[in-house]
XYZ file of C-alpha atoms in Angstrom:
479
model
C 37.893 5.495 0.513
C 39.090 8.832 1.980
C 42.789 9.173 2.774
C 42.067 9.440 6.508
C 40.103 6.179 6.422
C 42.897 4.476 4.511
C 45.419 5.591 7.146
C 43.169 4.467 10.022
C 42.727 1.072 8.402
C 46.470 0.744 7.884
C 47.221 1.631 11.515
C 44.632 -0.925 12.564
C 46.452 -3.494 10.427
C 49.703 -2.638 12.197
C 48.059 -3.109 15.588
C 46.585 -6.452 14.499
C 49.939 -7.770 13.346
C 51.597 -6.476 16.514
C 49.357 -8.341 18.963
C 51.080 -11.078 20.911
C 50.397 -14.588 19.686
C 51.741 -18.051 20.166
C 54.595 -17.446 17.759
C 56.144 -14.477 19.541
C 59.290 -14.478 17.418
C 57.255 -14.561 14.228
C 55.090 -11.674 15.413
C 58.110 -9.534 16.219
C 59.415 -10.130 12.708
C 56.072 -9.204 11.178
C 55.847 -6.057 13.272
C 59.334 -5.030 12.152
C 58.379 -5.687 8.546
C 55.342 -3.461 8.994
C 57.610 -0.783 10.445
C 59.869 -1.149 7.413
C 56.852 -0.793 5.105
C 55.659 2.363 6.863
C 59.061 4.049 6.805
C 59.893 2.901 3.272
C 56.549 4.245 2.032
C 57.188 7.605 3.689
C 60.631 7.745 2.090
C 59.124 7.081 -1.345
C 56.481 9.752 -0.842
C 58.877 12.558 0.046
C 62.044 11.351 -1.674
C 62.624 10.213 -5.249
C 59.274 11.589 -6.355
C 60.845 15.051 -6.156
C 64.113 14.363 -8.005
C 62.849 15.817 -11.302
C 61.278 18.936 -9.717
C 64.538 19.442 -7.823
C 66.490 19.291 -11.092
C 64.357 22.141 -12.439
C 64.654 24.096 -9.181
C 68.465 24.167 -9.360
C 68.369 25.426 -12.917
C 68.801 22.295 -15.034
C 66.971 22.024 -18.351
C 63.624 20.356 -18.967
C 65.352 17.604 -20.923
C 67.748 17.023 -18.013
C 64.839 16.753 -15.568
C 63.314 14.013 -17.718
C 66.585 12.092 -17.884
C 67.001 12.270 -14.096
C 63.663 10.487 -13.752
C 64.633 7.622 -16.065
C 68.325 6.945 -16.804
C 69.404 6.190 -13.188
C 67.084 3.171 -13.029
C 69.471 1.342 -15.348
C 71.984 1.146 -12.494
C 69.577 -0.998 -10.502
C 68.845 -3.240 -13.465
C 72.547 -3.894 -14.012
C 73.554 -4.355 -10.373
C 70.809 -6.980 -9.937
C 72.834 -9.264 -12.193
C 75.686 -9.378 -9.683
C 73.424 -9.667 -6.637
C 74.093 -13.411 -6.156
C 77.839 -12.710 -6.044
C 77.329 -9.896 -3.536
C 75.092 -12.095 -1.375
C 77.741 -14.811 -1.399
C 80.397 -12.332 -0.377
C 78.314 -10.788 2.411
C 77.106 -14.157 3.641
C 73.345 -13.558 3.807
C 70.335 -12.062 2.086
C 69.657 -9.831 5.075
C 73.058 -8.156 4.998
C 72.676 -7.358 1.295
C 69.191 -5.895 1.806
C 70.199 -3.859 4.870
C 73.348 -2.575 3.171
C 71.284 -1.441 0.190
C 68.816 0.326 2.480
C 71.568 2.302 4.228
C 73.223 3.223 0.917
C 69.863 4.400 -0.391
C 69.305 6.478 2.738
C 72.677 8.213 2.528
C 72.194 8.982 -1.170
C 69.860 11.763 -0.013
C 72.655 13.506 1.910
C 74.486 15.032 -1.094
C 71.115 16.068 -2.525
C 70.240 17.928 0.672
C 73.671 19.614 0.691
C 73.306 20.597 -2.963
C 69.829 21.990 -2.287
C 71.195 24.014 0.631
C 73.944 25.549 -1.516
C 71.708 25.796 -4.595
C 73.964 24.149 -7.147
C 74.443 20.690 -8.661
C 75.522 19.640 -12.150
C 73.575 17.121 -14.239
C 76.298 14.410 -14.159
C 76.448 14.563 -10.368
C 72.667 14.465 -10.040
C 72.497 11.466 -12.385
C 75.218 9.725 -10.385
C 73.462 10.305 -7.055
C 70.133 9.142 -8.477
C 71.887 6.082 -9.939
C 73.252 5.206 -6.471
C 69.730 5.581 -5.066
C 68.139 3.332 -7.693
C 71.068 0.936 -7.803
C 70.830 0.295 -4.070
C 67.044 -0.005 -4.223
C 66.460 -2.172 -7.279
C 69.507 -4.417 -6.844
C 68.253 -5.680 -3.476
C 64.705 -6.335 -4.712
C 65.065 -10.034 -5.632
C 66.987 -10.715 -2.410
C 64.292 -8.942 -0.370
C 61.618 -11.068 -2.047
C 63.468 -14.288 -1.252
C 64.196 -13.178 2.309
C 60.539 -12.328 2.968
C 59.592 -15.872 1.998
C 61.790 -17.013 4.873
C 60.644 -14.374 7.360
C 56.861 -14.598 6.874
C 55.244 -17.975 7.669
C 53.468 -19.431 4.628
C 50.069 -19.668 6.332
C 50.109 -15.934 7.194
C 51.485 -14.464 3.982
C 48.303 -13.544 2.117
C 46.715 -11.544 4.959
C 50.013 -10.107 6.144
C 51.124 -8.760 2.767
C 47.652 -7.329 2.133
C 47.966 -5.339 5.361
C 51.575 -4.452 4.681
C 50.735 -3.104 1.233
C 47.889 -0.974 2.586
C 50.177 0.499 5.230
C 52.838 1.398 2.682
C 50.239 2.933 0.369
C 48.912 5.077 3.226
C 52.312 6.347 4.368
C 53.398 7.014 0.780
C 50.289 9.095 0.171
C 50.577 11.037 3.431
C 54.295 11.760 2.890
C 53.657 12.763 -0.729
C 51.023 15.289 0.340
C 53.040 16.563 3.298
C 56.132 17.144 1.149
C 53.981 18.907 -1.428
C 52.578 21.248 1.218
C 56.090 21.937 2.505
C 57.420 22.730 -0.983
C 54.410 24.884 -1.784
C 55.039 26.928 1.368
C 58.770 27.113 0.627
C 58.102 28.269 -2.931
C 55.695 30.953 -1.716
C 58.329 32.060 0.809
C 60.982 32.118 -1.928
C 63.052 29.440 -0.193
C 62.147 26.516 -2.456
C 65.609 24.957 -2.328
C 65.555 24.977 1.482
C 62.276 23.103 1.182
C 63.943 20.477 -1.000
C 66.851 20.165 1.451
C 64.389 19.595 4.301
C 62.384 17.065 2.291
C 65.471 15.055 1.357
C 66.674 15.011 4.980
C 63.296 13.694 6.086
C 63.401 11.026 3.372
C 66.871 9.952 4.534
C 65.628 9.674 8.119
C 62.722 7.465 7.122
C 64.965 5.169 5.081
C 67.435 4.870 7.972
C 64.525 3.873 10.221
C 63.454 1.361 7.572
C 66.986 -0.070 7.454
C 67.017 -0.453 11.251
C 63.744 -2.387 11.143
C 65.295 -4.658 8.495
C 68.455 -5.061 10.553
C 66.494 -6.091 13.658
C 64.465 -8.711 11.778
C 65.354 -12.271 12.711
C 66.647 -13.859 9.523
C 66.344 -17.452 10.725
C 64.505 -19.303 7.944
C 60.964 -20.350 8.837
C 59.953 -23.691 7.372
C 62.909 -23.719 4.942
C 60.645 -23.170 1.978
C 61.953 -23.907 -1.505
C 62.392 -20.763 -3.551
C 60.921 -22.345 -6.634
C 57.459 -22.736 -5.057
C 57.269 -19.510 -3.114
C 53.916 -18.515 -4.548
C 52.053 -21.470 -3.067
C 54.051 -21.486 0.139
C 54.211 -25.300 0.011
C 57.520 -27.169 -0.014
C 58.091 -29.609 -2.816
C 59.425 -32.969 -1.718
C 62.047 -33.071 -4.429
C 63.199 -29.470 -4.072
C 62.993 -28.939 -0.316
C 65.875 -26.868 0.944
C 68.259 -28.379 3.402
C 68.251 -26.427 6.700
C 72.036 -26.336 6.599
C 72.093 -24.551 3.252
C 73.402 -20.986 3.460
C 71.489 -17.928 2.342
C 73.796 -17.337 -0.590
C 73.060 -20.866 -1.822
C 69.346 -20.175 -1.468
C 69.654 -16.949 -3.427
C 71.579 -18.660 -6.220
C 69.199 -21.625 -6.410
C 66.752 -19.799 -8.659
C 69.435 -19.098 -11.256
C 70.066 -22.692 -12.279
C 66.710 -24.398 -12.990
C 66.012 -26.352 -16.141
C 62.251 -25.746 -16.532
C 61.474 -24.697 -20.103
C 60.343 -21.149 -20.804
C 57.529 -21.202 -23.363
C 56.977 -18.828 -26.288
C 54.041 -17.181 -24.495
C 56.322 -16.114 -21.644
C 58.897 -14.712 -24.065
C 56.201 -12.909 -26.037
C 54.779 -11.419 -22.859
C 58.215 -10.119 -21.842
C 58.701 -8.593 -25.318
C 55.336 -6.827 -25.059
C 56.083 -5.447 -21.603
C 59.512 -4.162 -22.634
C 58.260 -2.531 -25.858
C 55.309 -0.991 -24.032
C 57.653 0.466 -21.444
C 59.809 2.055 -24.147
C 56.861 3.912 -25.669
C 55.545 4.913 -22.243
C 58.922 6.365 -21.300
C 59.130 8.252 -24.585
C 56.856 10.801 -22.915
C 56.392 9.899 -19.230
C 59.636 11.428 -17.831
C 58.729 14.756 -19.418
C 55.353 15.257 -17.762
C 57.106 16.866 -14.771
C 58.900 19.604 -16.772
C 55.794 20.024 -18.908
C 53.660 20.755 -15.847
C 56.168 22.830 -13.891
C 57.739 24.768 -16.769
C 55.353 24.880 -19.723
C 52.095 24.998 -17.767
C 53.796 26.827 -14.873
C 51.967 24.838 -12.224
C 52.895 25.364 -8.583
C 54.244 22.476 -6.514
C 50.846 22.256 -4.855
C 48.999 21.671 -8.132
C 51.698 19.275 -9.333
C 51.394 17.168 -6.181
C 47.605 17.305 -6.308
C 47.571 15.857 -9.839
C 49.988 12.999 -9.171
C 48.226 12.273 -5.873
C 44.904 11.910 -7.681
C 46.434 9.349 -10.047
C 48.101 7.502 -7.174
C 44.958 7.419 -5.045
C 42.683 6.288 -7.898
C 45.172 3.541 -8.706
C 45.277 2.277 -5.125
C 41.504 2.411 -4.652
C 40.708 0.642 -7.940
C 43.161 -2.226 -7.375
C 40.689 -4.358 -5.379
C 38.074 -3.934 -8.123
C 40.515 -5.145 -10.766
C 41.555 -8.050 -8.541
C 37.930 -9.195 -8.631
C 37.887 -8.876 -12.421
C 41.094 -10.906 -12.653
C 39.590 -13.656 -10.513
C 36.457 -13.939 -12.642
C 37.682 -13.039 -16.133
C 41.381 -13.936 -15.915
C 44.637 -12.042 -15.995
C 44.827 -12.033 -19.789
C 41.619 -10.051 -20.152
C 42.676 -7.707 -17.373
C 45.975 -7.007 -19.119
C 44.103 -6.265 -22.334
C 41.814 -3.843 -20.488
C 44.780 -2.096 -18.925
C 46.808 -2.085 -22.132
C 43.954 -0.544 -24.115
C 43.302 1.936 -21.306
C 46.890 3.169 -21.407
C 46.848 3.866 -25.150
C 45.124 7.282 -25.174
C 46.437 8.612 -21.848
C 49.489 10.462 -23.190
C 47.538 11.870 -26.126
C 44.804 13.231 -23.858
C 47.295 15.802 -22.537
C 47.043 17.464 -25.956
C 43.297 18.044 -25.698
C 43.269 20.691 -22.975
C 45.366 22.328 -20.258
C 42.313 22.942 -18.099
C 42.966 21.830 -14.540
C 39.640 20.005 -14.196
C 40.323 18.108 -17.417
C 43.768 17.110 -16.218
C 42.415 16.053 -12.817
C 39.764 13.850 -14.437
C 42.404 12.408 -16.711
C 44.535 11.497 -13.696
C 41.621 9.531 -12.263
C 41.378 7.546 -15.497
C 45.156 7.182 -15.565
C 45.267 5.633 -12.099
C 42.441 3.216 -12.925
C 44.052 2.112 -16.195
C 47.488 1.699 -14.602
C 46.019 -0.438 -11.809
C 44.484 -2.821 -14.363
C 47.642 -2.930 -16.460
C 50.096 -3.550 -13.630
C 47.982 -6.151 -11.855
C 47.269 -7.859 -15.167
C 50.859 -8.033 -16.335
C 52.255 -9.195 -12.995
C 49.612 -11.934 -12.755
C 50.350 -13.039 -16.312
C 54.067 -12.821 -15.634
C 53.821 -15.307 -12.780
C 51.321 -17.551 -14.552
C 53.265 -17.938 -17.796
C 56.706 -18.467 -16.217
C 57.744 -21.819 -14.710
C 58.035 -21.518 -10.909
C 61.749 -22.291 -10.908
C 62.411 -19.475 -13.369
C 60.404 -16.684 -11.759
C 63.055 -14.988 -9.654
C 65.702 -15.279 -12.361
C 63.428 -14.052 -15.160
C 62.033 -11.293 -12.954
C 65.622 -10.076 -12.648
C 66.109 -10.272 -16.412
C 62.792 -8.518 -16.943
C 63.878 -5.742 -14.597
C 67.045 -5.303 -16.653
C 65.124 -5.286 -19.927
C 62.558 -2.969 -18.406
C 65.166 -0.446 -17.276
C 66.963 -0.669 -20.638
C 63.700 0.077 -22.452
C 62.977 2.931 -20.053
C 66.348 4.462 -20.862
C 65.890 3.922 -24.594
C 62.467 5.553 -24.566
C 63.598 8.458 -22.392
C 66.698 9.077 -24.538
C 64.569 9.053 -27.689
C 62.215 11.585 -26.130
C 65.174 13.713 -25.032
C 66.585 13.625 -28.555
C 63.291 14.925 -29.947
C 63.173 17.734 -27.369
C 66.777 18.635 -28.079
C 66.354 18.510 -31.852
C 63.051 20.363 -32.184
C 63.425 22.612 -29.153
C 61.338 22.775 -25.983
C 57.848 24.007 -26.836
C 54.203 23.018 -26.518
C 54.291 21.584 -30.035
C 57.272 19.351 -29.244
C 55.633 18.048 -26.099
C 52.455 17.354 -28.069
C 54.533 15.333 -30.529
C 55.985 13.273 -27.661
C 52.522 12.597 -26.286
C 51.084 11.614 -29.684
C 53.953 9.278 -30.611
C 53.760 7.667 -27.161
C 50.065 6.892 -27.544
C 50.497 5.580 -31.091
C 53.380 3.323 -30.018
C 51.312 1.897 -27.163
C 48.611 1.031 -29.692
C 51.104 -0.809 -31.892
C 52.340 -2.837 -28.922
C 48.913 -4.454 -28.536
C 49.715 -6.477 -31.663
C 52.461 -8.288 -29.738
C 50.059 -9.069 -26.895
C 47.530 -10.808 -29.150
C 47.524 -14.588 -29.095
C 49.215 -15.181 -25.730
C 47.636 -18.264 -24.133
C 47.533 -18.691 -20.366
C 47.798 -21.981 -18.449
C 44.566 -23.355 -16.991
C 45.253 -22.349 -13.374
C 45.014 -18.734 -12.282
C 46.420 -16.475 -9.600
C 43.853 -14.418 -7.748
C 46.059 -11.457 -6.914
C 49.558 -10.367 -5.985
C 50.664 -7.482 -3.778
C 53.181 -4.870 -4.837
C 55.852 -2.614 -3.342
C 55.664 1.021 -4.374
C 59.082 2.308 -5.450
C 58.161 5.723 -6.805
C 55.186 7.960 -7.555
C 55.219 9.397 -11.070
C 52.928 11.583 -13.175
C 51.577 9.609 -16.101
C 52.232 6.303 -14.338
C 50.548 6.571 -10.929
C 53.519 4.793 -9.311
C 56.480 2.540 -10.064
C 55.966 -0.858 -8.423
C 57.526 -4.288 -8.114
C 55.718 -7.515 -7.156
C 55.985 -9.153 -3.746
C 56.534 -12.756 -4.815
C 55.504 -14.312 -1.501
C 52.125 -12.524 -1.580
C 50.812 -14.331 -4.680
C 47.429 -15.890 -3.955
C 46.375 -18.865 -6.086
C 42.955 -20.403 -6.599
C 42.044 -22.856 -3.913
C 44.305 -21.292 -1.283
């Protein structure tokens, strides 16, 4: 599907959701959520994606650029743990989500100022990026719970499908537009001015996103129990009292007694270990391309856009495979597909080779992410999903930091060179292969989810994009 067709389809989705219907209040909420998705996607496309290139542009080292793309995510993983306390203090899920959106928007301001003046130290850049990721990731579970209240159960599957397509389209368009701007700025020898402009635009889009969130009516619809959000059906024993406050709803998922089986624990161990080996090399693809291969911003953006687009376009195909063959097989396909991807960078620096590899990368990442999120929700008891998703996010960010720090240590110890990068790529691929041993033997329950939609948080080389699941969008068999 061409990019223009994807955008047209997404705009059509926005118009469909915006049409007046019997539930006028509901429709206004859905339209605002679509506006949030469009603006958030644009912010992702022209914002955090360019943190690592910006680090190189202001004169930081290749190792520093890799750390900027990985270490700050730990802030979000840690702050998530105190989210229930913050929600209680603020009095509602909406206030926490909106506050995080505004903080994330204003985190771009010091970056734009630094780009204008052409100077920023690594500690300050890490701190600013940590504020960005802390505000973004820490509000994720609350946003998921809030969306279950905002979007009526009977409309969730179609709505989140349209919402995801719209965000994908705006992310892609903003990614390409920012790349064109930076390419022009680089050719005009004003690259840092280009970064300042890009970050200002990203801040504007996130402020618009925050305003859409602020204007959304947070009155619960149907008072759905958090523990059964995936089916959208209230359970008679767990139905939430309409008088219960949002902070009590947010904390409800943290105190269930459903047992967590060994398959769920084993799955989490596999995902965390896999992430560590992926991040051993993934944060360093940006400095490798921009410094070692000396690619322009235009070529850099073209390559990551190819991976992103192939990932988005192949997702529906893999959803069909998951429905017929199961999530377990899909995760195996994706896991095996990811094994050689880092090592293939060693084979050739030819642009056509790298472009073809990005197509394969996007396809493999689509299978892996859809497979592991489906298995994640199938193997975890419903009452544990939000809580364990938070713990997984913490473990995931810890493993990302561990892998990135290990890769940085190798670069620092052996020196930055083609040979050192090749070592990172080879070790990353070998570690991914070893992780498959942990995946073997995991048994799924008899029921199966058809698909689940995702929010794009970042676009990365070697990963296609960083995503998080939209809990309320999960579609089960028979629904």
